[in-house]
Short mmCIF file of C-alpha atoms and ligand atoms in Angstrom, two decimals:
data_model
loop_
_atom_site.label_atom_id
_atom_site.label_comp_id
_atom_site.label_asym_id
_atom_site.label_seq_id
_atom_site.Cartn_x
_atom_site.Cartn_y
_atom_site.Cartn_z
CA ARG A 796 -15.46 32.33 -37.77
CA ALA A 797 -12.67 32.73 -35.34
CA LYS A 798 -15.00 33.99 -32.73
CA GLU A 799 -17.42 31.24 -33.33
CA ARG A 800 -14.59 28.72 -33.06
CA GLY A 801 -13.52 30.38 -29.91
CA ARG A 802 -16.92 30.11 -28.39
CA ASN A 803 -17.26 26.51 -29.34
CA ASN A 804 -13.82 25.87 -27.71
CA TYR A 805 -14.98 27.71 -24.72
CA GLN A 806 -18.23 25.64 -24.53
CA LEU A 807 -16.36 22.38 -25.00
CA TYR A 808 -13.91 23.34 -22.36
CA THR A 809 -16.64 24.26 -19.79
CA THR A 810 -18.62 21.15 -20.56
CA SER A 811 -15.77 18.94 -19.96
CA MET A 812 -14.77 20.79 -16.75
CA ASN A 813 -18.35 20.47 -15.54
CA GLU A 814 -18.38 16.79 -16.39
CA ASP A 815 -15.13 16.29 -14.46
CA ALA A 816 -16.62 18.22 -11.57
CA MET A 817 -19.77 16.34 -11.70
CA GLN A 818 -17.96 13.03 -11.93
CA LYS A 819 -15.91 13.92 -8.92
CA LEU A 820 -18.92 15.06 -7.03
CA SER A 821 -20.79 11.84 -7.67
CA LEU A 822 -17.78 9.63 -6.96
CA GLU A 823 -17.44 11.71 -3.65
CA ARG A 824 -21.13 11.06 -2.84
CA TYR A 825 -20.76 7.29 -3.56
CA LEU A 826 -17.57 7.16 -1.68
CA ARG A 827 -19.37 8.59 1.51
CA LYS A 828 -21.85 5.85 1.40
CA ALA A 829 -19.40 2.90 0.45
CA LEU A 830 -18.49 1.94 3.85
CA GLY A 831 -22.12 1.79 5.13
CA LEU A 832 -23.14 -0.17 2.08
CA ASP A 833 -20.32 -2.80 2.67
CA GLU A 834 -18.82 -2.10 -0.80
CA PHE A 835 -15.20 -2.34 0.21
CA VAL A 836 -13.30 -5.53 0.28
CA LEU A 837 -9.63 -6.35 0.94
CA PHE A 838 -7.46 -8.34 -1.43
CA TYR A 839 -4.24 -9.82 -0.20
CA GLN A 840 -0.96 -10.13 -1.98
CA PRO A 841 1.62 -12.74 -0.91
CA GLN A 842 5.05 -11.51 0.17
CA VAL A 843 7.55 -14.39 -0.40
CA ASN A 844 10.98 -15.42 0.82
CA VAL A 845 12.68 -16.73 -2.44
CA GLN A 846 15.41 -18.56 -0.28
CA SER A 847 12.92 -20.58 1.84
CA GLY A 848 10.25 -20.47 -0.76
CA GLU A 849 7.66 -19.53 1.86
CA ILE A 850 4.95 -16.89 1.96
CA PHE A 851 5.86 -15.02 5.09
CA GLY A 852 3.21 -12.40 4.96
CA VAL A 853 0.65 -10.53 2.84
CA GLU A 854 -0.11 -7.02 2.03
CA ALA A 855 -3.80 -5.91 2.32
CA LEU A 856 -4.90 -3.83 -0.66
CA LEU A 857 -8.25 -2.05 -0.77
CA ARG A 858 -10.76 -2.67 -3.47
CA TRP A 859 -14.11 -1.01 -3.89
CA LYS A 860 -16.87 -2.86 -5.70
CA HIS A 861 -19.50 -0.24 -6.74
CA PRO A 862 -22.73 -1.91 -8.08
CA THR A 863 -22.79 0.28 -11.25
CA LEU A 864 -19.32 1.78 -11.56
CA GLY A 865 -17.76 -1.68 -11.07
CA MET A 866 -14.40 -2.22 -9.51
CA VAL A 867 -13.02 1.14 -8.89
CA SER A 868 -9.16 1.25 -8.57
CA PRO A 869 -7.56 2.59 -5.39
CA ALA A 870 -5.41 4.81 -7.57
CA SER A 871 -8.64 6.77 -8.50
CA PHE A 872 -10.46 6.80 -5.15
CA ILE A 873 -7.73 6.97 -2.56
CA PRO A 874 -6.59 10.53 -3.45
CA LEU A 875 -10.28 11.52 -3.25
CA ALA A 876 -10.68 9.65 0.11
CA GLU A 877 -7.57 11.56 1.34
CA GLU A 878 -8.94 14.96 0.19
CA THR A 879 -12.25 14.45 1.74
CA GLY A 880 -10.83 12.89 4.97
CA LEU A 881 -12.92 9.81 4.28
CA ILE A 882 -9.64 7.93 4.29
CA VAL A 883 -9.74 8.06 8.19
CA PRO A 884 -12.80 5.96 8.76
CA ILE A 885 -11.91 3.76 5.67
CA GLY A 886 -8.41 3.27 6.87
CA GLU A 887 -9.71 2.10 10.31
CA TRP A 888 -11.92 -0.38 8.60
CA VAL A 889 -9.02 -1.66 6.55
CA LEU A 890 -6.83 -2.19 9.54
CA ARG A 891 -9.68 -3.83 11.52
CA THR A 892 -10.46 -6.24 8.56
CA ALA A 893 -6.79 -6.97 7.89
CA CYS A 894 -6.30 -7.74 11.61
CA GLU A 895 -9.36 -9.89 11.81
CA GLN A 896 -8.24 -11.76 8.71
CA ILE A 897 -4.73 -12.53 9.94
CA LYS A 898 -6.13 -13.63 13.30
CA SER A 899 -8.18 -16.18 11.48
CA TRP A 900 -5.30 -17.41 9.41
CA HIS A 901 -3.22 -17.80 12.35
CA ALA A 902 -6.02 -19.85 14.10
CA ALA A 903 -6.16 -22.03 10.90
CA GLY A 904 -2.51 -23.02 11.27
CA TYR A 905 -0.61 -20.27 9.53
CA GLY A 906 0.60 -18.77 12.70
CA HIS A 907 3.75 -17.12 11.23
CA LEU A 908 2.10 -14.79 8.69
CA THR A 909 2.43 -11.07 8.98
CA VAL A 910 0.00 -8.54 7.40
CA ALA A 911 1.03 -5.19 5.89
CA VAL A 912 -1.41 -2.39 5.86
CA ASN A 913 -0.97 0.95 4.03
CA LEU A 914 -1.24 3.99 5.91
CA SER A 915 -2.01 7.45 4.27
CA ALA A 916 -0.49 10.74 5.11
CA ARG A 917 -4.01 11.91 6.25
CA GLN A 918 -4.34 9.07 8.70
CA PHE A 919 -0.77 9.72 9.85
CA GLN A 920 -1.77 13.26 10.74
CA GLN A 921 -4.58 12.07 13.06
CA GLU A 922 -3.94 12.92 16.74
CA ASP A 923 -5.29 9.57 17.78
CA LEU A 924 -3.52 7.33 15.30
CA VAL A 925 -1.47 5.46 17.90
CA GLU A 926 -4.49 4.90 20.17
CA MET A 927 -6.65 3.70 17.26
CA VAL A 928 -3.98 1.07 16.11
CA GLN A 929 -3.59 0.02 19.66
CA ARG A 930 -7.29 -0.28 20.16
CA VAL A 931 -7.74 -2.31 16.99
CA LEU A 932 -4.97 -4.65 17.83
CA GLU A 933 -6.47 -5.25 21.37
CA GLU A 934 -10.00 -5.75 20.03
CA THR A 935 -8.91 -8.24 17.37
CA SER A 936 -6.30 -10.00 19.71
CA VAL A 937 -3.60 -9.63 17.14
CA GLU A 938 0.05 -9.52 18.45
CA PRO A 939 1.61 -6.26 17.31
CA ARG A 940 4.68 -8.07 15.88
CA PHE A 941 2.39 -9.53 13.12
CA LEU A 942 1.36 -6.05 11.90
CA GLU A 943 3.44 -4.02 9.60
CA LEU A 944 2.36 -0.52 8.76
CA GLU A 945 3.46 0.78 5.22
CA ILE A 946 4.09 4.44 4.94
CA THR A 947 5.57 6.40 2.08
CA GLU A 948 8.21 9.12 2.35
CA SER A 949 5.54 11.81 1.89
CA VAL A 950 3.89 10.81 5.17
CA THR A 951 6.94 11.93 7.13
CA MET A 952 7.74 15.08 5.06
CA HIS A 953 5.21 17.48 6.58
CA ASN A 954 6.65 17.32 10.09
CA VAL A 955 9.78 15.39 10.58
CA GLU A 956 10.00 15.76 14.30
CA ARG A 957 6.43 14.63 14.80
CA ALA A 958 6.87 11.68 12.46
CA ILE A 959 9.84 10.48 14.50
CA VAL A 960 7.78 10.69 17.74
CA ILE A 961 4.70 8.78 16.24
CA LEU A 962 6.87 6.16 14.51
CA ASN A 963 8.75 5.51 17.83
CA GLU A 964 5.28 5.08 19.58
CA LEU A 965 4.16 2.67 17.05
CA LYS A 966 7.60 0.86 17.23
CA ASN A 967 7.22 0.62 21.06
CA LEU A 968 3.78 -0.98 20.66
CA GLY A 969 5.80 -3.76 18.80
CA ILE A 970 4.50 -2.91 15.29
CA ARG A 971 6.87 -3.10 12.31
CA ILE A 972 7.18 -0.05 9.93
CA SER A 973 8.04 -0.24 6.25
CA LEU A 974 8.89 2.55 3.89
CA ASP A 975 6.75 1.98 0.80
CA ASP A 976 7.64 3.07 -2.81
CA PHE A 977 11.15 3.70 -1.58
CA GLY A 978 13.16 6.00 -3.81
CA THR A 979 10.20 7.78 -5.35
CA GLY A 980 9.81 10.35 -2.76
CA TYR A 981 11.86 13.36 -1.33
CA SER A 982 13.07 12.30 1.91
CA SER A 983 16.65 12.63 2.75
CA LEU A 984 18.68 9.48 3.28
CA SER A 985 19.79 10.76 6.56
CA TYR A 986 16.14 10.54 7.83
CA LEU A 987 16.64 6.69 7.54
CA LYS A 988 19.04 7.08 10.41
CA HIS A 989 16.42 8.70 12.69
CA PHE A 990 13.21 6.95 11.58
CA PRO A 991 12.54 3.61 13.33
CA ILE A 992 12.01 1.65 10.10
CA HIS A 993 12.24 -2.08 9.80
CA THR A 994 11.80 -2.60 6.10
CA LEU A 995 12.51 -0.71 2.66
CA LYS A 996 10.21 -1.54 -0.15
CA ILE A 997 11.89 -1.05 -3.58
CA ASP A 998 9.40 0.79 -5.72
CA GLN A 999 8.14 -1.30 -8.74
CA SER A 1000 9.20 1.45 -11.14
CA PHE A 1001 12.77 0.50 -10.52
CA VAL A 1002 12.02 -3.20 -10.94
CA ARG A 1003 10.08 -3.03 -14.18
CA ASP A 1004 13.14 -2.56 -16.35
CA ILE A 1005 15.80 -3.77 -14.06
CA THR A 1006 17.40 -6.12 -16.54
CA THR A 1007 17.49 -3.61 -19.36
CA ASP A 1008 17.71 -0.14 -17.84
CA ALA A 1009 21.15 0.52 -16.29
CA ASP A 1010 19.80 3.32 -14.09
CA ASP A 1011 16.92 1.42 -12.59
CA ALA A 1012 19.37 -1.56 -11.97
CA ALA A 1013 21.80 0.74 -10.22
CA ILE A 1014 19.15 2.27 -8.09
CA ALA A 1015 17.59 -1.06 -7.06
CA THR A 1016 21.01 -2.48 -6.39
CA SER A 1017 21.86 0.45 -4.12
CA VAL A 1018 18.66 0.19 -2.18
CA ILE A 1019 19.39 -3.46 -1.54
CA ALA A 1020 22.99 -2.56 -0.32
CA LEU A 1021 21.63 0.33 1.68
CA ALA A 1022 19.14 -1.80 3.42
CA HIS A 1023 21.64 -4.35 4.29
CA SER A 1024 24.23 -1.84 5.66
CA LEU A 1025 21.55 -0.33 7.76
CA ASN A 1026 20.32 -3.73 8.97
CA LEU A 1027 16.89 -3.24 7.46
CA GLN A 1028 14.78 -5.69 5.84
CA VAL A 1029 14.23 -5.14 2.04
CA VAL A 1030 11.26 -6.22 -0.09
CA ALA A 1031 11.16 -5.79 -3.91
CA GLU A 1032 7.76 -4.87 -5.30
CA GLY A 1033 6.41 -5.38 -8.65
CA VAL A 1034 8.34 -8.61 -9.50
CA GLU A 1035 6.63 -9.80 -12.62
CA THR A 1036 9.04 -12.21 -14.20
CA GLU A 1037 11.67 -14.92 -13.44
CA GLU A 1038 14.23 -12.44 -14.85
CA HIS A 1039 13.33 -9.88 -12.21
CA LEU A 1040 13.43 -12.46 -9.66
CA ARG A 1041 16.79 -13.83 -10.57
CA TYR A 1042 18.32 -10.25 -11.03
CA LEU A 1043 17.13 -9.21 -7.52
CA ALA A 1044 18.21 -12.53 -5.80
CA ALA A 1045 21.62 -12.26 -7.37
CA ARG A 1046 21.95 -8.94 -5.60
CA GLY A 1047 21.01 -10.30 -2.24
CA CYS A 1048 17.24 -9.39 -2.20
CA VAL A 1049 15.41 -12.53 -0.86
CA GLU A 1050 11.89 -10.95 -0.01
CA MET A 1051 9.71 -10.09 -2.94
CA GLN A 1052 6.18 -9.35 -3.93
CA GLY A 1053 4.60 -9.31 -7.51
CA TYR A 1054 2.52 -10.85 -10.16
CA HIS A 1055 5.24 -13.46 -10.74
CA PHE A 1056 4.22 -14.98 -7.45
CA SER A 1057 0.70 -13.92 -7.07
CA ARG A 1058 -1.62 -11.02 -7.92
CA PRO A 1059 -3.64 -9.64 -5.03
CA LEU A 1060 -6.55 -12.07 -4.40
CA PRO A 1061 -9.61 -12.19 -2.37
CA ALA A 1062 -9.03 -13.88 1.07
CA GLN A 1063 -10.68 -17.14 0.09
CA GLU A 1064 -8.28 -17.62 -2.89
CA ILE A 1065 -5.37 -16.78 -0.70
CA GLU A 1066 -6.35 -19.41 1.75
CA ALA A 1067 -6.48 -21.90 -1.23
CA LEU A 1068 -3.00 -20.96 -2.19
CA PHE A 1069 -1.84 -21.59 1.38
CA GLN A 1070 -3.72 -25.04 1.39
CA SER A 1071 -2.13 -25.93 -1.94
CA GLY A 1072 1.33 -25.81 -0.03
CA LYS A 1073 2.82 -24.17 -3.21
CA THR A 1074 6.41 -22.67 -2.52
CA PHE A 1075 8.37 -20.16 -4.42
CA ALA A 1076 11.99 -20.96 -3.95
CA LEU A 1077 14.27 -19.78 -6.55
P1 C2E B 184 1.28 0.01 -2.97
O1 C2E B 184 1.01 0.01 -1.48
O2 C2E B 184 2.66 0.38 -3.45
O3 C2E B 184 0.76 -1.40 -3.51
C1 C2E B 184 1.29 -2.04 -4.59
C2 C2E B 184 0.50 -1.96 -5.81
O4 C2E B 184 1.21 -2.61 -6.84
C3 C2E B 184 -0.82 -2.51 -5.75
O5 C2E B 184 -1.74 -1.74 -6.51
C4 C2E B 184 -0.61 -4.01 -6.30
O6 C2E B 184 -1.86 -4.50 -6.75
C5 C2E B 184 0.27 -3.59 -7.41
N1 C2E B 184 1.17 -4.65 -7.77
C6 C2E B 184 1.55 -5.76 -6.94
N2 C2E B 184 2.36 -6.58 -7.78
C7 C2E B 184 2.54 -5.99 -8.96
C8 C2E B 184 3.21 -6.21 -10.05
O7 C2E B 184 3.99 -7.28 -10.22
N3 C2E B 184 3.23 -5.50 -11.21
C9 C2E B 184 2.54 -4.39 -11.19
N4 C2E B 184 2.48 -3.60 -12.32
N5 C2E B 184 1.74 -4.09 -10.04
C10 C2E B 184 1.86 -4.85 -9.04
P2 C2E B 184 -3.12 -1.48 -6.09
O8 C2E B 184 -3.69 -2.48 -5.19
O9 C2E B 184 -3.93 -0.83 -7.21
O10 C2E B 184 -2.93 -0.21 -5.03
C11 C2E B 184 -2.33 0.97 -5.47
C12 C2E B 184 -1.97 1.86 -4.32
O11 C2E B 184 -3.15 2.31 -3.65
C13 C2E B 184 -1.09 1.10 -3.23
O12 C2E B 184 0.25 1.05 -3.64
C14 C2E B 184 -1.42 2.00 -2.10
O13 C2E B 184 -0.47 3.08 -2.11
C15 C2E B 184 -2.74 2.40 -2.26
N6 C2E B 184 -3.60 1.63 -1.43
C16 C2E B 184 -4.10 0.37 -1.64
N7 C2E B 184 -4.80 -0.05 -0.57
C17 C2E B 184 -4.73 0.94 0.39
C18 C2E B 184 -5.22 1.03 1.70
O14 C2E B 184 -5.88 0.13 2.31
N8 C2E B 184 -5.00 2.31 2.33
C19 C2E B 184 -4.18 3.23 1.72
N9 C2E B 184 -4.00 4.40 2.41
N10 C2E B 184 -3.74 3.14 0.55
C20 C2E B 184 -3.91 1.93 -0.06
MG1 MG B 185 2.10 -0.78 0.11
MG1 MG B 186 4.57 0.40 -3.13
MG1 MG B 187 2.51 2.61 -4.96
#
């Protein structure tokens, strides 16, 4: 009996392993074709200044609409895109599409808007990253000061020296750099002194329970203070409630992003939001 059970367990185990592998394989096959099939779309999430009430920028967030799988979350396909290297062409598409969009919003009268684009570690390792970014900016006629590239601490971990060189090249183009998910990675605080960073983004995991969890509150408050003393901009992510907003604002954070203001939306809906003239002052 024990043997039988053992065999059954073994079969169960291999079946689910195979299913996982199969799923991953077909997801990978789909992913390889997604760009050519026009299945990607960018959503945009407003970034607001709660002092002026204005939307000062948007973050571009990638969405994959597969005809049978439906909407696939970036959390599930970006790791696979990284692993397979597909993130490189996909990432270039994201940058180009975001730049074209911001150009068109500038032309429509929203000339102050910045656009933030996420860069993956794999993209950061590409030899021609800086040239690619420069080329896309030229081809879309977007002034570099309107582009912010979001990197995470992991991007800089592999090779700190090289990261400093690349970030300086990007900075010298006139692009802004923000450190995304700040506080969740491993980089030493002393790197902040050497990295040409403009913005720290407080990770949403510290914001979620900010009014009830003393540790999260202490961390978020410290990041705001750190940013101020280093003369960096600070943006809080994952602001979902009025309480989050008030708590952060009381500690000197004025730039925020989160469902409280708006979810990430398709370009057309963002444009409708601009046109509505809605403001978000505290
Ligand atoms: P991220 O860059 O930290 O983006 C913020 C994530 O938080 C987004 O998830 C956004 O939809 C979500 N979010 C915004 N406001 C709130 C809120 O108030 N509450 C909560 N719970 N969540 C909120 P999303 O769009 O699913 O993206 C997940 C991650 O996937 C991003 O995290 C980013 O790391 C990655 N990603 C998305 N688009 C791209 C891309 O074009 N390229 C690369 N390399 N990575 C991307
Ligand atoms: Mg981001
Ligand atoms: Mg983040
Ligand atoms: Mg994140």
